[in-house]
Amino acid sequence: MAPETSQETTVSGGPGAVAHRLRDGMAQGVLSFPLTSFRDDGGLDPDGFRAYVADRLAASPGAVFPACGTGEFFSLDEDEYRQVVTITVEEAAGRVPVVAGIGYGWAQAVRFARIAEDAGADALLVLPHYLVAAPQDGLVAQLEQIAARTRLPLIAYQRGQVTFTAESLRRIAALPGVIGLKDGHSDLDRLQRLTLAAPEDFLFFNGAATAEIQARAYATVGVPAYSSAVHAFAPEIADAFFTALRDGDHGTVDKLLRGFYVPLVELRDRVPGYAVSLVKAAARLRGHAVGPVRAPLTDPSPADLAALGALLEAGLDLVGVAS
């Protein structure tokens, strides 16, 4: 008996059409990973999230990825996840692809996949599975199980305990519905082998933390597209960097790296979890109703928040925007 799939959702044009839309979007702008808005009491803030997502979309990203790592997928229950994806789809209104995060073991990932299908998402980003290390056959089987149970195209995410070999990449690329790979390891030797092993139309994404730091290096191995955490709070900076990189304006790229991105990474590296909580704090500094992070993450200390504010002001000044 074939695995059960949702009967309510059809993907217009299929995986190939979604991949084509993503490829076009990647050439036009950064990939946006919105934060999830919480109230001070820890509950989901749907109205705050809707306003925030609308603001992100107004900055013209290439695609939007709700309920992923930056969006604290790991802290959302299923009802909250449904609201987050639904709101994003409604606000995007077909203008850009919506790629929702799913994760944990394949059985739980499929539960989230079906919610995303019903909400109208275009594709799914398969976040690294929970806790355990696994052999290559298991990593491939994880995607096989998910792909067999959803109509939505899948993008695999290698990071943490998930690392694909070239042979495994060939196997997952041959699965119906698997259209791409997001890389968070920054092992460019291995990544080059993967790009050479993949079909010509397979998508690759730079998913390194603060991806702009390594964007030029990734581009040299054929992976120019990247996700931008900075877009979550300062799309003016993110877009200026993207444009300079695309146009070969290395002077501006270097200026932004030296004056903003490298200091941001140094601040991020002070405390585990700051890759999300600093981004959320910066969005609050810009006036967005995103609220605090959920445990086990913690909000920045007063000293680090002050440093973040000064850095944000400097970054905006570099691109000619009043803070």
PDB file of N, CA, C and O in Angstrom, residues 138-196:
ATOM      1  N   GLY A 138      20.961   5.704   6.690  1.00  0.00           N
ATOM      2  CA  GLY A 138      19.885   6.243   7.506  1.00  0.00           C
ATOM      3  C   GLY A 138      19.510   7.655   7.098  1.00  0.00           C
ATOM      4  O   GLY A 138      18.326   8.018   7.104  1.00  0.00           O
ATOM      5  N   LEU A 139      20.506   8.479   6.757  1.00  0.00           N
ATOM      6  CA  LEU A 139      20.217   9.842   6.314  1.00  0.00           C
ATOM      7  C   LEU A 139      19.396   9.839   5.028  1.00  0.00           C
ATOM      8  O   LEU A 139      18.467  10.631   4.863  1.00  0.00           O
ATOM      9  N   VAL A 140      19.754   8.922   4.130  1.00  0.00           N
ATOM     10  CA  VAL A 140      18.991   8.807   2.889  1.00  0.00           C
ATOM     11  C   VAL A 140      17.587   8.294   3.175  1.00  0.00           C
ATOM     12  O   VAL A 140      16.599   8.806   2.640  1.00  0.00           O
ATOM     13  N   ALA A 141      17.474   7.288   4.038  1.00  0.00           N
ATOM     14  CA  ALA A 141      16.170   6.712   4.362  1.00  0.00           C
ATOM     15  C   ALA A 141      15.247   7.744   5.008  1.00  0.00           C
ATOM     16  O   ALA A 141      14.030   7.733   4.788  1.00  0.00           O
ATOM     17  N   GLN A 142      15.813   8.628   5.824  1.00  0.00           N
ATOM     18  CA  GLN A 142      15.006   9.690   6.443  1.00  0.00           C
ATOM     19  C   GLN A 142      14.290  10.502   5.368  1.00  0.00           C
ATOM     20  O   GLN A 142      13.080  10.769   5.444  1.00  0.00           O
ATOM     21  N   LEU A 143      15.018  10.905   4.338  1.00  0.00           N
ATOM     22  CA  LEU A 143      14.414  11.690   3.265  1.00  0.00           C
ATOM     23  C   LEU A 143      13.484  10.837   2.412  1.00  0.00           C
ATOM     24  O   LEU A 143      12.455  11.330   1.922  1.00  0.00           O
ATOM     25  N   GLU A 144      13.812   9.570   2.210  1.00  0.00           N
ATOM     26  CA  GLU A 144      12.916   8.674   1.475  1.00  0.00           C
ATOM     27  C   GLU A 144      11.548   8.596   2.144  1.00  0.00           C
ATOM     28  O   GLU A 144      10.505   8.669   1.482  1.00  0.00           O
ATOM     29  N   GLN A 145      11.561   8.438   3.461  1.00  0.00           N
ATOM     30  CA  GLN A 145      10.307   8.303   4.200  1.00  0.00           C
ATOM     31  C   GLN A 145       9.472   9.575   4.109  1.00  0.00           C
ATOM     32  O   GLN A 145       8.251   9.529   3.958  1.00  0.00           O
ATOM     33  N   ILE A 146      10.115  10.729   4.217  1.00  0.00           N
ATOM     34  CA  ILE A 146       9.376  11.985   4.139  1.00  0.00           C
ATOM     35  C   ILE A 146       8.865  12.226   2.722  1.00  0.00           C
ATOM     36  O   ILE A 146       7.693  12.570   2.509  1.00  0.00           O
ATOM     37  N   ALA A 147       9.739  12.023   1.731  1.00  0.00           N
ATOM     38  CA  ALA A 147       9.360  12.276   0.339  1.00  0.00           C
ATOM     39  C   ALA A 147       8.190  11.407  -0.099  1.00  0.00           C
ATOM     40  O   ALA A 147       7.363  11.839  -0.920  1.00  0.00           O
ATOM     41  N   ALA A 148       8.103  10.197   0.452  1.00  0.00           N
ATOM     42  CA  ALA A 148       7.016   9.293   0.089  1.00  0.00           C
ATOM     43  C   ALA A 148       5.681   9.706   0.675  1.00  0.00           C
ATOM     44  O   ALA A 148       4.637   9.173   0.278  1.00  0.00           O
ATOM     45  N   ARG A 149       5.696  10.652   1.604  1.00  0.00           N
ATOM     46  CA  ARG A 149       4.485  10.994   2.341  1.00  0.00           C
ATOM     47  C   ARG A 149       4.055  12.455   2.196  1.00  0.00           C
ATOM     48  O   ARG A 149       3.214  12.927   2.940  1.00  0.00           O
ATOM     49  N   THR A 150       4.663  13.180   1.287  1.00  0.00           N
ATOM     50  CA  THR A 150       4.247  14.558   1.041  1.00  0.00           C
ATOM     51  C   THR A 150       4.356  14.861  -0.436  1.00  0.00           C
ATOM     52  O   THR A 150       5.233  14.327  -1.130  1.00  0.00           O
ATOM     53  N   ARG A 151       3.471  15.721  -0.908  1.00  0.00           N
ATOM     54  CA  ARG A 151       3.557  16.192  -2.294  1.00  0.00           C
ATOM     55  C   ARG A 151       4.507  17.383  -2.433  1.00  0.00           C
ATOM     56  O   ARG A 151       4.853  17.775  -3.539  1.00  0.00           O
ATOM     57  N   LEU A 152       4.884  17.990  -1.310  1.00  0.00           N
ATOM     58  CA  LEU A 152       5.711  19.188  -1.378  1.00  0.00           C
ATOM     59  C   LEU A 152       7.167  18.841  -1.668  1.00  0.00           C
ATOM     60  O   LEU A 152       7.702  17.864  -1.127  1.00  0.00           O
ATOM     61  N   PRO A 153       7.841  19.628  -2.508  1.00  0.00           N
ATOM     62  CA  PRO A 153       9.270  19.422  -2.737  1.00  0.00           C
ATOM     63  C   PRO A 153      10.070  19.609  -1.456  1.00  0.00           C
ATOM     64  O   PRO A 153       9.695  20.398  -0.579  1.00  0.00           O
ATOM     65  N   LEU A 154      11.186  18.896  -1.357  1.00  0.00           N
ATOM     66  CA  LEU A 154      12.024  18.917  -0.162  1.00  0.00           C
ATOM     67  C   LEU A 154      13.393  19.511  -0.474  1.00  0.00           C
ATOM     68  O   LEU A 154      13.981  19.244  -1.524  1.00  0.00           O
ATOM     69  N   ILE A 155      13.898  20.293   0.481  1.00  0.00           N
ATOM     70  CA  ILE A 155      15.294  20.735   0.477  1.00  0.00           C
ATOM     71  C   ILE A 155      15.939  20.138   1.719  1.00  0.00           C
ATOM     72  O   ILE A 155      15.470  20.368   2.840  1.00  0.00           O
ATOM     73  N   ALA A 156      16.964  19.331   1.531  1.00  0.00           N
ATOM     74  CA  ALA A 156      17.685  18.751   2.663  1.00  0.00           C
ATOM     75  C   ALA A 156      18.596  19.809   3.273  1.00  0.00           C
ATOM     76  O   ALA A 156      19.035  20.734   2.584  1.00  0.00           O
ATOM     77  N   TYR A 157      18.872  19.653   4.565  1.00  0.00           N
ATOM     78  CA  TYR A 157      19.734  20.617   5.265  1.00  0.00           C
ATOM     79  C   TYR A 157      20.821  19.820   5.980  1.00  0.00           C
ATOM     80  O   TYR A 157      20.534  19.077   6.914  1.00  0.00           O
ATOM     81  N   GLN A 158      22.061  19.986   5.517  1.00  0.00           N
ATOM     82  CA  GLN A 158      23.155  19.312   6.213  1.00  0.00           C
ATOM     83  C   GLN A 158      23.847  20.299   7.149  1.00  0.00           C
ATOM     84  O   GLN A 158      24.330  21.349   6.745  1.00  0.00           O
ATOM     85  N   ARG A 159      23.812  19.924   8.408  1.00  0.00           N
ATOM     86  CA  ARG A 159      24.383  20.734   9.475  1.00  0.00           C
ATOM     87  C   ARG A 159      24.415  19.860  10.719  1.00  0.00           C
ATOM     88  O   ARG A 159      23.670  18.882  10.816  1.00  0.00           O
ATOM     89  N   GLY A 160      25.281  20.180  11.678  1.00  0.00           N
ATOM     90  CA  GLY A 160      25.334  19.366  12.883  1.00  0.00           C
ATOM     91  C   GLY A 160      25.686  17.938  12.553  1.00  0.00           C
ATOM     92  O   GLY A 160      26.698  17.657  11.899  1.00  0.00           O
ATOM     93  N   GLN A 161      24.817  17.003  12.958  1.00  0.00           N
ATOM     94  CA  GLN A 161      25.102  15.585  12.786  1.00  0.00           C
ATOM     95  C   GLN A 161      24.750  15.064  11.397  1.00  0.00           C
ATOM     96  O   GLN A 161      24.924  13.879  11.119  1.00  0.00           O
ATOM     97  N   VAL A 162      24.273  15.927  10.507  1.00  0.00           N
ATOM     98  CA  VAL A 162      23.905  15.506   9.157  1.00  0.00           C
ATOM     99  C   VAL A 162      24.956  15.993   8.160  1.00  0.00           C
ATOM    100  O   VAL A 162      25.152  17.202   7.992  1.00  0.00           O
ATOM    101  N   THR A 163      25.638  15.048   7.522  1.00  0.00           N
ATOM    102  CA  THR A 163      26.621  15.350   6.486  1.00  0.00           C
ATOM    103  C   THR A 163      26.499  14.292   5.402  1.00  0.00           C
ATOM    104  O   THR A 163      26.634  13.095   5.679  1.00  0.00           O
ATOM    105  N   PHE A 164      26.233  14.704   4.193  1.00  0.00           N
ATOM    106  CA  PHE A 164      26.067  13.759   3.095  1.00  0.00           C
ATOM    107  C   PHE A 164      27.370  13.558   2.333  1.00  0.00           C
ATOM    108  O   PHE A 164      28.122  14.510   2.102  1.00  0.00           O
ATOM    109  N   THR A 165      27.631  12.323   1.927  1.00  0.00           N
ATOM    110  CA  THR A 165      28.714  12.037   0.999  1.00  0.00           C
ATOM    111  C   THR A 165      28.218  12.294  -0.424  1.00  0.00           C
ATOM    112  O   THR A 165      27.010  12.467  -0.666  1.00  0.00           O
ATOM    113  N   ALA A 166      29.145  12.296  -1.376  1.00  0.00           N
ATOM    114  CA  ALA A 166      28.756  12.495  -2.770  1.00  0.00           C
ATOM    115  C   ALA A 166      27.811  11.394  -3.232  1.00  0.00           C
ATOM    116  O   ALA A 166      26.832  11.653  -3.950  1.00  0.00           O
ATOM    117  N   GLU A 167      28.060  10.154  -2.823  1.00  0.00           N
ATOM    118  CA  GLU A 167      27.181   9.056  -3.218  1.00  0.00           C
ATOM    119  C   GLU A 167      25.789   9.225  -2.623  1.00  0.00           C
ATOM    120  O   GLU A 167      24.776   9.000  -3.291  1.00  0.00           O
ATOM    121  N   SER A 168      25.707   9.623  -1.350  1.00  0.00           N
ATOM    122  CA  SER A 168      24.398   9.848  -0.736  1.00  0.00           C
ATOM    123  C   SER A 168      23.679  11.013  -1.400  1.00  0.00           C
ATOM    124  O   SER A 168      22.449  10.986  -1.555  1.00  0.00           O
ATOM    125  N   LEU A 169      24.427  12.035  -1.800  1.00  0.00           N
ATOM    126  CA  LEU A 169      23.815  13.162  -2.494  1.00  0.00           C
ATOM    127  C   LEU A 169      23.185  12.690  -3.807  1.00  0.00           C
ATOM    128  O   LEU A 169      22.072  13.101  -4.147  1.00  0.00           O
ATOM    129  N   ARG A 170      23.882  11.823  -4.536  1.00  0.00           N
ATOM    130  CA  ARG A 170      23.300  11.285  -5.770  1.00  0.00           C
ATOM    131  C   ARG A 170      21.999  10.549  -5.470  1.00  0.00           C
ATOM    132  O   ARG A 170      21.022  10.658  -6.217  1.00  0.00           O
ATOM    133  N   ARG A 171      21.979   9.810  -4.372  1.00  0.00           N
ATOM    134  CA  ARG A 171      20.786   9.032  -4.024  1.00  0.00           C
ATOM    135  C   ARG A 171      19.609   9.933  -3.641  1.00  0.00           C
ATOM    136  O   ARG A 171      18.484   9.704  -4.079  1.00  0.00           O
ATOM    137  N   ILE A 172      19.861  10.969  -2.844  1.00  0.00           N
ATOM    138  CA  ILE A 172      18.735  11.818  -2.456  1.00  0.00           C
ATOM    139  C   ILE A 172      18.275  12.692  -3.617  1.00  0.00           C
ATOM    140  O   ILE A 172      17.084  12.995  -3.750  1.00  0.00           O
ATOM    141  N   ALA A 173      19.214  13.079  -4.490  1.00  0.00           N
ATOM    142  CA  ALA A 173      18.838  13.887  -5.649  1.00  0.00           C
ATOM    143  C   ALA A 173      17.963  13.103  -6.618  1.00  0.00           C
ATOM    144  O   ALA A 173      17.202  13.693  -7.393  1.00  0.00           O
ATOM    145  N   ALA A 174      18.066  11.769  -6.575  1.00  0.00           N
ATOM    146  CA  ALA A 174      17.254  10.915  -7.440  1.00  0.00           C
ATOM    147  C   ALA A 174      15.861  10.668  -6.872  1.00  0.00           C
ATOM    148  O   ALA A 174      14.992  10.136  -7.574  1.00  0.00           O
ATOM    149  N   LEU A 175      15.626  11.055  -5.618  1.00  0.00           N
ATOM    150  CA  LEU A 175      14.307  10.850  -5.016  1.00  0.00           C
ATOM    151  C   LEU A 175      13.302  11.833  -5.613  1.00  0.00           C
ATOM    152  O   LEU A 175      13.608  13.021  -5.756  1.00  0.00           O
ATOM    153  N   PRO A 176      12.108  11.357  -5.949  1.00  0.00           N
ATOM    154  CA  PRO A 176      11.087  12.285  -6.446  1.00  0.00           C
ATOM    155  C   PRO A 176      10.787  13.360  -5.395  1.00  0.00           C
ATOM    156  O   PRO A 176      10.519  13.058  -4.243  1.00  0.00           O
ATOM    157  N   GLY A 177      10.888  14.597  -5.798  1.00  0.00           N
ATOM    158  CA  GLY A 177      10.543  15.687  -4.894  1.00  0.00           C
ATOM    159  C   GLY A 177      11.698  16.325  -4.166  1.00  0.00           C
ATOM    160  O   GLY A 177      11.543  17.410  -3.611  1.00  0.00           O
ATOM    161  N   VAL A 178      12.876  15.712  -4.119  1.00  0.00           N
ATOM    162  CA  VAL A 178      14.021  16.335  -3.456  1.00  0.00           C
ATOM    163  C   VAL A 178      14.713  17.246  -4.471  1.00  0.00           C
ATOM    164  O   VAL A 178      15.236  16.772  -5.475  1.00  0.00           O
ATOM    165  N   ILE A 179      14.689  18.553  -4.206  1.00  0.00           N
ATOM    166  CA  ILE A 179      15.127  19.517  -5.219  1.00  0.00           C
ATOM    167  C   ILE A 179      16.389  20.269  -4.841  1.00  0.00           C
ATOM    168  O   ILE A 179      16.932  21.000  -5.674  1.00  0.00           O
ATOM    169  N   GLY A 180      16.888  20.108  -3.595  1.00  0.00           N
ATOM    170  CA  GLY A 180      18.053  20.901  -3.241  1.00  0.00           C
ATOM    171  C   GLY A 180      18.660  20.531  -1.913  1.00  0.00           C
ATOM    172  O   GLY A 180      18.131  19.691  -1.168  1.00  0.00           O
ATOM    173  N   LEU A 181      19.770  21.190  -1.618  1.00  0.00           N
ATOM    174  CA  LEU A 181      20.521  20.976  -0.377  1.00  0.00           C
ATOM    175  C   LEU A 181      20.973  22.321   0.170  1.00  0.00           C
ATOM    176  O   LEU A 181      21.564  23.131  -0.551  1.00  0.00           O
ATOM    177  N   LYS A 182      20.700  22.529   1.432  1.00  0.00           N
ATOM    178  CA  LYS A 182      21.234  23.687   2.146  1.00  0.00           C
ATOM    179  C   LYS A 182      22.407  23.201   2.988  1.00  0.00           C
ATOM    180  O   LYS A 182      22.300  22.216   3.719  1.00  0.00           O
ATOM    181  N   ASP A 183      23.537  23.914   2.893  1.00  0.00           N
ATOM    182  CA  ASP A 183      24.753  23.484   3.586  1.00  0.00           C
ATOM    183  C   ASP A 183      25.099  24.435   4.709  1.00  0.00           C
ATOM    184  O   ASP A 183      25.192  25.650   4.505  1.00  0.00           O
ATOM    185  N   GLY A 184      25.307  23.880   5.909  1.00  0.00           N
ATOM    186  CA  GLY A 184      25.719  24.692   7.042  1.00  0.00           C
ATOM    187  C   GLY A 184      27.054  24.291   7.613  1.00  0.00           C
ATOM    188  O   GLY A 184      27.421  24.743   8.710  1.00  0.00           O
ATOM    189  N   HIS A 185      27.802  23.431   6.889  1.00  0.00           N
ATOM    190  CA  HIS A 185      29.088  22.960   7.405  1.00  0.00           C
ATOM    191  C   HIS A 185      30.260  23.832   6.983  1.00  0.00           C
ATOM    192  O   HIS A 185      31.290  23.860   7.658  1.00  0.00           O
ATOM    193  N   SER A 186      30.148  24.490   5.849  1.00  0.00           N
ATOM    194  CA  SER A 186      31.213  25.358   5.327  1.00  0.00           C
ATOM    195  C   SER A 186      32.499  24.598   5.017  1.00  0.00           C
ATOM    196  O   SER A 186      33.590  25.164   5.050  1.00  0.00           O
ATOM    197  N   ASP A 187      32.380  23.313   4.718  1.00  0.00           N
ATOM    198  CA  ASP A 187      33.514  22.513   4.246  1.00  0.00           C
ATOM    199  C   ASP A 187      33.478  22.594   2.723  1.00  0.00           C
ATOM    200  O   ASP A 187      32.783  21.827   2.053  1.00  0.00           O
ATOM    201  N   LEU A 188      34.225  23.550   2.164  1.00  0.00           N
ATOM    202  CA  LEU A 188      34.104  23.841   0.738  1.00  0.00           C
ATOM    203  C   LEU A 188      34.658  22.729  -0.135  1.00  0.00           C
ATOM    204  O   LEU A 188      34.192  22.535  -1.269  1.00  0.00           O
ATOM    205  N   ASP A 189      35.636  21.985   0.363  1.00  0.00           N
ATOM    206  CA  ASP A 189      36.140  20.830  -0.385  1.00  0.00           C
ATOM    207  C   ASP A 189      35.021  19.807  -0.564  1.00  0.00           C
ATOM    208  O   ASP A 189      34.731  19.348  -1.681  1.00  0.00           O
ATOM    209  N   ARG A 190      34.359  19.454   0.542  1.00  0.00           N
ATOM    210  CA  ARG A 190      33.258  18.497   0.468  1.00  0.00           C
ATOM    211  C   ARG A 190      32.098  19.057  -0.361  1.00  0.00           C
ATOM    212  O   ARG A 190      31.487  18.347  -1.164  1.00  0.00           O
ATOM    213  N   LEU A 191      31.795  20.340  -0.175  1.00  0.00           N
ATOM    214  CA  LEU A 191      30.680  20.936  -0.898  1.00  0.00           C
ATOM    215  C   LEU A 191      30.936  20.938  -2.397  1.00  0.00           C
ATOM    216  O   LEU A 191      30.017  20.685  -3.193  1.00  0.00           O
ATOM    217  N   GLN A 192      32.166  21.205  -2.810  1.00  0.00           N
ATOM    218  CA  GLN A 192      32.475  21.156  -4.241  1.00  0.00           C
ATOM    219  C   GLN A 192      32.237  19.765  -4.804  1.00  0.00           C
ATOM    220  O   GLN A 192      31.699  19.597  -5.917  1.00  0.00           O
ATOM    221  N   ARG A 193      32.597  18.733  -4.044  1.00  0.00           N
ATOM    222  CA  ARG A 193      32.348  17.361  -4.497  1.00  0.00           C
ATOM    223  C   ARG A 193      30.850  17.097  -4.635  1.00  0.00           C
ATOM    224  O   ARG A 193      30.414  16.391  -5.554  1.00  0.00           O
ATOM    225  N   LEU A 194      30.058  17.662  -3.725  1.00  0.00           N
ATOM    226  CA  LEU A 194      28.617  17.468  -3.793  1.00  0.00           C
ATOM    227  C   LEU A 194      28.022  18.175  -5.008  1.00  0.00           C
ATOM    228  O   LEU A 194      27.150  17.621  -5.692  1.00  0.00           O
ATOM    229  N   THR A 195      28.455  19.393  -5.277  1.00  0.00           N
ATOM    230  CA  THR A 195      27.905  20.108  -6.430  1.00  0.00           C
ATOM    231  C   THR A 195      28.252  19.390  -7.736  1.00  0.00           C
ATOM    232  O   THR A 195      27.441  19.383  -8.675  1.00  0.00           O
ATOM    233  N   LEU A 196      29.416  18.783  -7.783  1.00  0.00           N
ATOM    234  CA  LEU A 196      29.814  18.056  -8.993  1.00  0.00           C
ATOM    235  C   LEU A 196      29.071  16.733  -9.136  1.00  0.00           C
ATOM    236  O   LEU A 196      28.864  16.245 -10.256  1.00  0.00           O
TER     237      LEU A 196
END
